[in-house]
Amino acid sequence: MIKYGELTTKKANRNVFIRLLQENIERMLEGTPVSIQKDRVRMYIHCEEPVLEEVVSKLKKVFGIHGIVVCHKVNTIIEEIEEKSLELLKKDMYKTFKVETKRADKTFPISSMEFNQKMGSFLLKNTDKKVDVHNPDILLHIEIRREGTYLYTNEIRGLGGYPVGIQGKGLLMLSGGIDSPVAGYLALKRGVSIDCVYFESPPHTSIEAKNKVIALTRILNTYSFHIRLFIVPFTELQEAIYKYVPDSYIITIMRRMMYRITEQLARKNNEKVILNGESIGQVASQTLTSMQVINEVTHMPVIRPVACMDKLEIISIANKIGTYETSILPFEDCCTIFLPKHPVIHPDIKKVKQIEENFKFESLIEKAVENVEVLKSFTNVDLENYL
Ligand code: ATP
Ligand code: MG
């Protein structure tokens, strides 16, 4: 049983939300034998016991699901209910329990109160657990309905958020560090689908660095569907920057070029916003002045989901979502390789514009955009050798 949680507050759009959530669940469970039924407050996913674990672990990666309750259905025959209750109670390390019966089918001859007592004494007799009516370790729900009896215990928390796709698309600047995959995850959580863009500068950056970004995209794709990765050949532009730009402004100018290219790609691919992993004050290029000067090249909204988080908070999310181990692999990306000793902390916009007049970057940008490599499927890339 799936609980929608936050979705139910969006009255007008509720049906749209629920329909998309169902589609996403179906996509996530593709190839697994299940059947889905829904009403306005709940969704029911029916499956057989052998695939249960797989189904639950996949549902734990679907945004828009707030709670998952594993219900076991048995025939309304006392022996069957007893047998299943015993199995559920024995499975875990609980010391105390409480039974809560709901008799929806009033033709069933035993009242809820009586049934609680009956089951309670059966379980006391057949296990070493104790009853605690106020604060039980496990609450065993028994719902007696016409079509059968449902038994369930504790609720599993879902990821929450909104179904991916409800908000249209954004383009994530994905660098292979810790921050940008977390930014992507948080955008997905709000229902934004994503594509990713990565700037590579071979031979200054290695194939391992690129594979790492592919691996991260693959992890993000387990929370989403059909993420594309645009790989931008950035070498020529980066070498030109190195040649024409004073050391302290290299990063500022480089990031303006990245934003320009990202915006062009986003417009081409119908992405409404740019997303990235910038966090206020983390490095010289992420001071408010730097953000202002870098942001100046685009009118597209730039969303920075981790802007106000501490590094430790970002790391804890990275661990939770499974990107951290890959992010800390030690391959340089184009920012770290060309990092000047003293990058400017408060860049001056007038100076930036003067510097940009020194070289013809427009044609280089055009060329980079034209030669973007698009990856759609990540399964054929052999990453295991280096991971
Ligand atoms: P991250 O941990 O995500 O690498 P960072 O703290 O290292 O971030 P920067 O290297 O300054 O910060 O980059 C800031 C943001 O710019 C990144 O989070 C990412 O969104 C984007 N970015 C940086 N380098 C690249 C790249 N080579 N390709 C794509 N996006 C990039
Ligand atoms: Mg980085």
Tab-separated table of C-alpha atoms and ligand atoms in Angstrom:
chain	number	residue	atom	x	y	z
A	1	MET	CA	0.000	0.000	0.000
A	2	ILE	CA	1.408	3.334	-1.110
A	3	LYS	CA	0.681	6.592	0.704
A	4	TYR	CA	0.951	9.788	-1.332
A	5	GLY	CA	1.463	12.168	1.586
A	6	GLU	CA	2.240	15.647	0.341
A	7	LEU	CA	0.467	15.023	-2.956
A	8	THR	CA	-2.922	14.985	-1.332
A	9	THR	CA	-2.590	18.648	-0.386
A	10	LYS	CA	-2.479	19.708	-4.045
A	11	LYS	CA	-6.196	19.511	-4.572
A	12	ALA	CA	-6.592	20.814	-8.114
A	13	ASN	CA	-3.717	18.858	-9.571
A	14	ARG	CA	-4.223	15.745	-7.543
A	15	ASN	CA	-5.303	13.532	-10.403
A	16	VAL	CA	-2.428	14.649	-12.603
A	17	PHE	CA	0.000	13.932	-9.767
A	18	ILE	CA	-1.416	10.527	-9.033
A	19	ARG	CA	-1.482	9.512	-12.681
A	20	LEU	CA	2.158	10.507	-13.148
A	21	LEU	CA	3.136	8.750	-9.933
A	22	GLN	CA	1.498	5.584	-11.205
A	23	GLU	CA	3.324	5.899	-14.547
A	24	ASN	CA	6.640	6.351	-12.739
A	25	ILE	CA	5.959	3.362	-10.511
A	26	GLU	CA	5.117	1.286	-13.570
A	27	ARG	CA	8.338	2.357	-15.256
A	28	MET	CA	10.346	1.579	-12.146
A	29	LEU	CA	8.759	-1.856	-11.831
A	30	GLU	CA	8.985	-2.693	-15.532
A	31	GLY	CA	9.591	-6.408	-15.955
A	32	THR	CA	8.435	-7.261	-12.424
A	33	PRO	CA	5.050	-9.012	-12.267
A	34	VAL	CA	2.706	-6.690	-10.329
A	35	SER	CA	-0.742	-5.223	-10.736
A	36	ILE	CA	-1.658	-1.706	-9.644
A	37	GLN	CA	-4.920	-0.311	-8.353
A	38	LYS	CA	-5.528	3.172	-7.016
A	39	ASP	CA	-8.001	5.466	-5.330
A	40	ARG	CA	-7.795	9.101	-4.207
A	41	VAL	CA	-5.747	8.486	-1.098
A	42	ARG	CA	-3.853	5.254	-1.703
A	43	MET	CA	-2.335	3.036	-4.330
A	44	TYR	CA	-2.243	-0.736	-4.018
A	45	ILE	CA	0.463	-2.754	-5.686
A	46	HIS	CA	-0.259	-6.452	-5.714
A	47	CYS	CA	2.574	-8.915	-6.008
A	48	GLU	CA	3.541	-12.394	-4.943
A	49	GLU	CA	5.824	-13.055	-1.981
A	50	PRO	CA	9.012	-14.007	-3.968
A	51	VAL	CA	9.271	-10.560	-5.652
A	52	LEU	CA	8.178	-8.583	-2.591
A	53	GLU	CA	11.647	-7.532	-1.502
A	54	GLU	CA	12.587	-6.379	-5.006
A	55	VAL	CA	9.344	-4.408	-5.339
A	56	VAL	CA	9.850	-2.648	-1.998
A	57	SER	CA	13.463	-1.738	-2.738
A	58	LYS	CA	12.449	-0.235	-6.103
A	59	LEU	CA	9.551	1.705	-4.567
A	60	LYS	CA	11.981	3.206	-2.082
A	61	LYS	CA	13.526	5.058	-5.039
A	62	VAL	CA	10.341	6.611	-6.408
A	63	PHE	CA	9.762	10.288	-5.614
A	64	GLY	CA	6.195	11.120	-4.625
A	65	ILE	CA	5.808	8.078	-2.396
A	66	HIS	CA	5.711	9.051	1.251
A	67	GLY	CA	4.964	5.761	2.914
A	68	ILE	CA	5.066	2.101	1.970
A	69	VAL	CA	3.102	-0.409	3.988
A	70	VAL	CA	3.677	-4.063	3.244
A	71	CYS	CA	0.304	-5.768	3.648
A	72	HIS	CA	-0.062	-9.524	3.595
A	73	LYS	CA	-3.353	-10.880	2.370
A	74	VAL	CA	-4.741	-14.145	3.702
A	75	ASN	CA	-8.160	-15.763	3.573
A	76	THR	CA	-10.437	-14.812	6.444
A	77	ILE	CA	-9.873	-18.082	8.231
A	78	ILE	CA	-8.641	-17.884	11.806
A	79	GLU	CA	-5.831	-20.413	11.347
A	80	GLU	CA	-4.454	-18.480	8.353
A	81	ILE	CA	-4.575	-15.182	10.235
A	82	GLU	CA	-2.810	-16.756	13.199
A	83	GLU	CA	-0.120	-18.325	11.074
A	84	LYS	CA	0.676	-15.039	9.263
A	85	SER	CA	0.625	-13.015	12.502
A	86	LEU	CA	3.103	-15.389	14.040
A	87	GLU	CA	5.368	-15.130	11.006
A	88	LEU	CA	5.320	-11.301	11.059
A	89	LEU	CA	5.940	-11.082	14.765
A	90	LYS	CA	8.699	-13.652	14.830
A	91	LYS	CA	10.596	-12.178	11.895
A	92	ASP	CA	11.917	-9.162	13.767
A	93	MET	CA	13.710	-8.389	16.977
A	94	TYR	CA	10.648	-7.032	18.738
A	95	LYS	CA	10.063	-7.522	22.458
A	96	THR	CA	6.579	-6.103	22.834
A	97	PHE	CA	3.531	-5.974	20.613
A	98	LYS	CA	-0.039	-4.845	20.339
A	99	VAL	CA	-2.781	-6.109	18.051
A	100	GLU	CA	-5.183	-3.675	16.457
A	101	THR	CA	-8.084	-5.172	14.568
A	102	LYS	CA	-10.399	-3.345	12.203
A	103	ARG	CA	-13.503	-5.257	11.184
A	104	ALA	CA	-14.656	-3.692	7.926
A	105	ASP	CA	-16.687	-6.794	7.108
A	106	LYS	CA	-19.437	-6.787	9.728
A	107	THR	CA	-20.571	-10.271	8.722
A	108	PHE	CA	-17.443	-11.567	10.437
A	109	PRO	CA	-18.823	-12.912	13.751
A	110	ILE	CA	-16.126	-11.719	16.175
A	111	SER	CA	-15.939	-8.051	17.209
A	112	SER	CA	-12.694	-6.104	16.867
A	113	MET	CA	-12.142	-5.961	20.644
A	114	GLU	CA	-12.709	-9.658	21.070
A	115	PHE	CA	-10.448	-10.437	18.140
A	116	ASN	CA	-7.647	-8.305	19.617
A	117	GLN	CA	-7.838	-10.350	22.804
A	118	LYS	CA	-8.046	-13.627	20.983
A	119	MET	CA	-5.003	-12.888	18.821
A	120	GLY	CA	-3.136	-11.381	21.764
A	121	SER	CA	-3.436	-14.483	23.856
A	122	PHE	CA	-2.570	-16.710	20.878
A	123	LEU	CA	0.631	-14.747	20.232
A	124	LEU	CA	1.559	-14.657	23.929
A	125	LYS	CA	1.241	-18.405	24.063
A	126	ASN	CA	3.262	-19.049	20.911
A	127	THR	CA	6.068	-16.490	21.183
A	128	ASP	CA	8.263	-15.061	23.927
A	129	LYS	CA	6.920	-11.522	23.285
A	130	LYS	CA	4.971	-9.412	25.752
A	131	VAL	CA	1.969	-7.177	25.238
A	132	ASP	CA	2.421	-3.438	25.655
A	133	VAL	CA	-0.723	-1.479	24.833
A	134	HIS	CA	0.834	1.960	25.315
A	135	ASN	CA	4.189	1.795	23.600
A	136	PRO	CA	4.612	-1.462	21.670
A	137	ASP	CA	7.727	-2.191	19.581
A	138	ILE	CA	5.460	-3.555	16.912
A	139	LEU	CA	1.850	-2.757	16.158
A	140	LEU	CA	0.163	-5.562	14.268
A	141	HIS	CA	-2.768	-4.316	12.228
A	142	ILE	CA	-5.395	-6.814	11.170
A	143	GLU	CA	-8.007	-5.553	8.719
A	144	ILE	CA	-10.850	-7.938	8.120
A	145	ARG	CA	-12.537	-7.231	4.806
A	146	ARG	CA	-14.944	-9.028	2.583
A	147	GLU	CA	-12.327	-10.085	0.033
A	148	GLY	CA	-9.845	-11.262	2.640
A	149	THR	CA	-7.878	-10.241	5.690
A	150	TYR	CA	-4.926	-7.863	5.500
A	151	LEU	CA	-2.094	-7.910	8.012
A	152	TYR	CA	0.552	-5.241	8.261
A	153	THR	CA	3.048	-3.806	10.705
A	154	ASN	CA	5.263	-0.759	10.584
A	155	GLU	CA	5.262	1.750	7.746
A	156	ILE	CA	8.413	2.170	5.655
A	157	ARG	CA	9.237	5.773	4.839
A	158	GLY	CA	9.335	6.678	1.163
A	159	LEU	CA	11.515	9.353	-0.435
A	160	GLY	CA	8.742	11.943	-0.390
A	161	GLY	CA	8.802	14.853	-2.827
A	162	TYR	CA	6.870	15.009	-6.097
A	163	PRO	CA	6.790	12.550	-8.992
A	164	VAL	CA	9.684	13.162	-11.375
A	165	GLY	CA	8.467	14.978	-14.488
A	166	ILE	CA	5.656	16.972	-12.906
A	167	GLN	CA	7.726	20.146	-13.345
A	168	GLY	CA	9.279	19.689	-16.772
A	169	LYS	CA	13.005	19.575	-17.335
A	170	GLY	CA	16.183	21.226	-16.081
A	171	LEU	CA	19.788	20.893	-17.228
A	172	LEU	CA	22.221	19.907	-14.477
A	173	MET	CA	25.892	20.889	-14.669
A	174	LEU	CA	27.445	17.668	-13.448
A	175	SER	CA	31.107	17.805	-12.540
A	176	GLY	CA	32.048	14.567	-10.859
A	177	GLY	CA	32.413	16.230	-7.456
A	178	ILE	CA	30.277	15.701	-4.370
A	179	ASP	CA	27.930	18.653	-4.739
A	180	SER	CA	26.435	18.496	-8.209
A	181	PRO	CA	25.008	14.930	-7.987
A	182	VAL	CA	23.312	15.951	-4.723
A	183	ALA	CA	21.933	19.044	-6.470
A	184	GLY	CA	20.536	16.757	-9.187
A	185	TYR	CA	18.932	14.457	-6.643
A	186	LEU	CA	17.267	17.373	-4.846
A	187	ALA	CA	15.889	18.730	-8.125
A	188	LEU	CA	14.463	15.301	-8.977
A	189	LYS	CA	12.861	15.284	-5.553
A	190	ARG	CA	10.864	18.392	-6.416
A	191	GLY	CA	9.589	16.708	-9.560
A	192	VAL	CA	12.077	18.228	-12.017
A	193	SER	CA	13.334	15.799	-14.689
A	194	ILE	CA	16.956	16.333	-15.546
A	195	ASP	CA	19.523	15.969	-18.261
A	196	CYS	CA	23.183	16.479	-17.409
A	197	VAL	CA	26.008	18.399	-19.022
A	198	TYR	CA	29.695	17.674	-18.429
A	199	PHE	CA	32.624	19.733	-19.722
A	200	GLU	CA	35.669	17.692	-20.563
A	201	SER	CA	39.101	18.826	-21.667
A	202	PRO	CA	41.048	15.879	-22.990
A	203	PRO	CA	43.981	15.293	-22.805
A	204	HIS	CA	44.114	17.531	-19.716
A	205	THR	CA	41.295	15.524	-18.183
A	206	SER	CA	41.307	11.747	-18.240
A	207	ILE	CA	38.920	9.099	-19.507
A	208	GLU	CA	38.519	8.043	-15.866
A	209	ALA	CA	37.162	11.486	-14.995
A	210	LYS	CA	34.597	11.130	-17.781
A	211	ASN	CA	33.679	7.593	-16.711
A	212	LYS	CA	33.164	8.841	-13.199
A	213	VAL	CA	30.592	11.359	-14.440
A	214	ILE	CA	28.922	8.589	-16.443
A	215	ALA	CA	28.821	6.458	-13.289
A	216	LEU	CA	27.221	9.317	-11.346
A	217	THR	CA	24.636	9.841	-14.077
A	218	ARG	CA	23.845	6.171	-13.885
A	219	ILE	CA	23.242	6.434	-10.135
A	220	LEU	CA	21.004	9.499	-10.580
A	221	ASN	CA	19.134	7.586	-13.261
A	222	THR	CA	18.062	4.993	-10.683
A	223	TYR	CA	15.818	7.732	-9.210
A	224	SER	CA	14.657	8.915	-12.621
A	225	PHE	CA	14.223	7.786	-16.200
A	226	HIS	CA	16.137	8.253	-19.429
A	227	ILE	CA	18.553	10.906	-18.208
A	228	ARG	CA	20.761	12.079	-21.060
A	229	LEU	CA	24.348	13.156	-20.562
A	230	PHE	CA	25.756	15.864	-22.846
A	231	ILE	CA	29.529	15.804	-22.998
A	232	VAL	CA	30.953	19.107	-24.177
A	233	PRO	CA	34.428	19.208	-25.773
A	234	PHE	CA	35.898	22.084	-23.794
A	235	THR	CA	39.622	21.780	-24.580
A	236	GLU	CA	39.994	24.494	-27.218
A	237	LEU	CA	38.007	27.020	-25.252
A	238	GLN	CA	39.880	26.208	-22.087
A	239	GLU	CA	43.262	26.553	-23.790
A	240	ALA	CA	42.190	29.911	-25.220
A	241	ILE	CA	41.177	31.049	-21.743
A	242	TYR	CA	44.522	29.943	-20.404
A	243	LYS	CA	46.244	31.955	-23.124
A	244	TYR	CA	44.268	35.208	-23.026
A	245	VAL	CA	43.019	35.547	-19.465
A	246	PRO	CA	45.038	36.768	-16.477
A	247	ASP	CA	45.543	34.007	-13.915
A	248	SER	CA	43.233	35.281	-11.220
A	249	TYR	CA	40.291	35.588	-13.652
A	250	ILE	CA	40.632	32.192	-15.320
A	251	ILE	CA	37.945	30.501	-13.224
A	252	THR	CA	35.517	33.417	-13.497
A	253	ILE	CA	35.768	33.497	-17.287
A	254	MET	CA	35.740	29.730	-17.590
A	255	ARG	CA	32.528	29.522	-15.624
A	256	ARG	CA	30.916	32.238	-17.722
A	257	MET	CA	31.745	30.133	-20.788
A	258	MET	CA	30.223	27.055	-19.149
A	259	TYR	CA	27.045	28.966	-18.366
A	260	ARG	CA	26.811	30.258	-21.957
A	261	ILE	CA	27.160	26.756	-23.372
A	262	THR	CA	24.776	25.282	-20.823
A	263	GLU	CA	22.157	27.875	-21.682
A	264	GLN	CA	22.430	27.155	-25.407
A	265	LEU	CA	22.095	23.432	-24.825
A	266	ALA	CA	19.147	23.970	-22.503
A	267	ARG	CA	17.313	26.071	-25.092
A	268	LYS	CA	17.960	23.466	-27.780
A	269	ASN	CA	16.673	20.643	-25.600
A	270	ASN	CA	13.676	22.332	-24.035
A	271	GLU	CA	15.099	22.549	-20.531
A	272	LYS	CA	13.623	25.426	-18.565
A	273	VAL	CA	16.276	26.003	-15.917
A	274	ILE	CA	19.960	25.464	-15.253
A	275	LEU	CA	20.855	23.474	-12.137
A	276	ASN	CA	24.235	23.194	-10.494
A	277	GLY	CA	26.074	22.323	-7.294
A	278	GLU	CA	27.274	25.778	-6.288
A	279	SER	CA	27.234	26.477	-2.573
A	280	ILE	CA	27.616	29.984	-1.194
A	281	GLY	CA	31.138	30.766	-0.116
A	282	GLN	CA	32.571	27.296	-0.712
A	283	VAL	CA	35.251	28.471	-3.169
A	284	ALA	CA	36.294	31.775	-4.752
A	285	SER	CA	33.928	31.321	-7.691
A	286	GLN	CA	30.977	30.856	-5.325
A	287	THR	CA	31.029	34.122	-3.390
A	288	LEU	CA	27.954	36.261	-3.985
A	289	THR	CA	30.001	38.672	-6.118
A	290	SER	CA	31.336	35.801	-8.217
A	291	MET	CA	27.869	34.349	-8.626
A	292	GLN	CA	26.573	37.724	-9.736
A	293	VAL	CA	29.338	38.187	-12.299
A	294	ILE	CA	29.139	34.621	-13.591
A	295	ASN	CA	25.336	34.590	-13.663
A	296	GLU	CA	25.349	37.760	-15.752
A	297	VAL	CA	25.737	35.837	-19.024
A	298	THR	CA	22.345	34.143	-18.817
A	299	HIS	CA	18.711	35.102	-18.365
A	300	MET	CA	17.695	31.552	-17.665
A	301	PRO	CA	16.870	30.802	-14.009
A	302	VAL	CA	19.819	29.127	-12.302
A	303	ILE	CA	18.754	26.893	-9.439
A	304	ARG	CA	21.340	25.908	-6.870
A	305	PRO	CA	19.737	23.304	-4.624
A	306	VAL	CA	22.716	23.077	-2.241
A	307	ALA	CA	23.441	26.828	-2.140
A	308	CYS	CA	22.699	27.176	1.554
A	309	MET	CA	23.951	23.833	2.835
A	310	ASP	CA	27.136	23.078	4.739
A	311	LYS	CA	29.547	20.634	3.140
A	312	LEU	CA	28.771	18.081	5.857
A	313	GLU	CA	25.057	18.259	5.113
A	314	ILE	CA	25.771	17.753	1.414
A	315	ILE	CA	28.051	14.806	2.187
A	316	SER	CA	25.416	13.186	4.328
A	317	ILE	CA	22.907	13.326	1.442
A	318	ALA	CA	25.575	12.043	-0.972
A	319	ASN	CA	26.064	9.042	1.315
A	320	LYS	CA	22.362	8.418	1.592
A	321	ILE	CA	21.764	8.481	-2.152
A	322	GLY	CA	24.836	6.423	-3.011
A	323	THR	CA	26.948	8.943	-4.946
A	324	TYR	CA	29.602	9.736	-2.326
A	325	GLU	CA	31.936	6.780	-2.931
A	326	THR	CA	32.056	7.554	-6.651
A	327	SER	CA	32.372	11.320	-6.163
A	328	ILE	CA	35.504	11.010	-4.036
A	329	LEU	CA	37.424	8.968	-6.618
A	330	PRO	CA	40.513	11.064	-7.250
A	331	PHE	CA	40.205	12.096	-10.893
A	332	GLU	CA	40.810	15.700	-11.759
A	333	ASP	CA	38.224	17.665	-13.681
A	334	CYS	CA	38.825	20.707	-15.837
A	335	CYS	CA	38.299	23.173	-12.972
A	336	THR	CA	40.847	21.600	-10.681
A	337	ILE	CA	43.490	21.187	-13.381
A	338	PHE	CA	43.556	24.832	-14.377
A	339	LEU	CA	43.094	26.159	-10.882
A	340	PRO	CA	45.112	29.376	-10.392
A	341	LYS	CA	46.925	30.061	-7.106
A	342	HIS	CA	44.904	33.145	-6.260
A	343	PRO	CA	41.505	33.173	-7.969
A	344	VAL	CA	39.717	36.489	-7.622
A	345	ILE	CA	37.110	36.502	-4.856
A	346	HIS	CA	35.351	39.704	-5.887
A	347	PRO	CA	35.632	39.842	-9.681
A	348	ASP	CA	34.953	43.156	-11.365
A	349	ILE	CA	32.364	42.943	-14.137
A	350	LYS	CA	33.967	45.737	-16.181
A	351	LYS	CA	37.298	43.982	-16.113
A	352	VAL	CA	35.656	40.699	-17.061
A	353	LYS	CA	34.089	42.287	-20.138
A	354	GLN	CA	37.406	43.827	-21.179
A	355	ILE	CA	39.168	40.496	-20.891
A	356	GLU	CA	36.485	38.755	-22.936
A	357	GLU	CA	37.102	41.229	-25.748
A	358	ASN	CA	40.654	39.900	-26.038
A	359	PHE	CA	39.610	36.753	-27.818
A	360	LYS	CA	36.936	35.393	-30.113
A	361	PHE	CA	35.149	33.008	-27.801
A	362	GLU	CA	31.811	33.025	-29.643
A	363	SER	CA	33.005	30.780	-32.452
A	364	LEU	CA	34.625	28.439	-29.937
A	365	ILE	CA	31.368	28.218	-28.021
A	366	GLU	CA	29.478	27.488	-31.218
A	367	LYS	CA	31.923	24.746	-32.117
A	368	ALA	CA	31.715	23.186	-28.665
A	369	VAL	CA	27.906	23.147	-28.786
A	370	GLU	CA	27.940	21.621	-32.279
A	371	ASN	CA	30.239	18.820	-31.226
A	372	VAL	CA	28.489	17.723	-28.071
A	373	GLU	CA	28.425	13.981	-27.543
A	374	VAL	CA	25.088	12.679	-26.242
A	375	LEU	CA	24.935	9.567	-24.076
A	376	LYS	CA	21.538	8.019	-23.472
A	377	SER	CA	22.245	4.589	-22.172
A	378	PHE	CA	24.905	3.921	-19.630
A	379	THR	CA	24.793	0.179	-19.411
A	380	ASN	CA	27.279	-0.446	-22.214
A	381	VAL	CA	30.063	1.537	-20.557
A	382	ASP	CA	32.428	-0.703	-18.666
A	383	LEU	CA	33.043	1.124	-15.421
A	384	GLU	CA	33.900	-1.781	-13.183
A	385	ASN	CA	37.528	-1.829	-14.296
A	386	TYR	CA	38.336	1.454	-12.700
A	387	LEU	CA	35.737	1.733	-9.936
B	1	ATP	P1	31.238	19.701	-7.234
B	1	ATP	O1	31.498	19.058	-5.926
B	1	ATP	O2	29.862	19.462	-7.737
B	1	ATP	O3	32.316	19.383	-8.259
B	1	ATP	P2	32.634	22.026	-6.476
B	1	ATP	O4	32.450	22.395	-5.079
B	1	ATP	O5	33.841	21.277	-6.867
B	1	ATP	O6	31.343	21.248	-6.960
B	1	ATP	P3	33.129	23.910	-8.628
B	1	ATP	O7	34.157	23.026	-9.204
B	1	ATP	O8	33.410	25.327	-8.423
B	1	ATP	O9	32.551	23.408	-7.242
B	1	ATP	O10	31.857	23.823	-9.504
B	1	ATP	C1	30.648	24.383	-9.109
B	1	ATP	C2	29.561	23.747	-9.949
B	1	ATP	O11	29.778	23.999	-11.337
B	1	ATP	C3	29.528	22.240	-9.822
B	1	ATP	O12	28.787	21.829	-8.701
B	1	ATP	C4	28.883	21.851	-11.118
B	1	ATP	O13	27.492	22.027	-11.060
B	1	ATP	C5	29.456	22.864	-12.103
B	1	ATP	N1	30.695	22.341	-12.772
B	1	ATP	C6	31.968	22.503	-12.402
B	1	ATP	N2	32.808	21.856	-13.235
B	1	ATP	C7	32.038	21.259	-14.165
B	1	ATP	C8	32.295	20.408	-15.308
B	1	ATP	N3	33.517	20.050	-15.667
B	1	ATP	N4	31.247	19.975	-16.019
B	1	ATP	C9	29.983	20.314	-15.662
B	1	ATP	N5	29.677	21.093	-14.613
B	1	ATP	C10	30.685	21.578	-13.865
B	2	MG	MG	34.062	20.355	-8.853
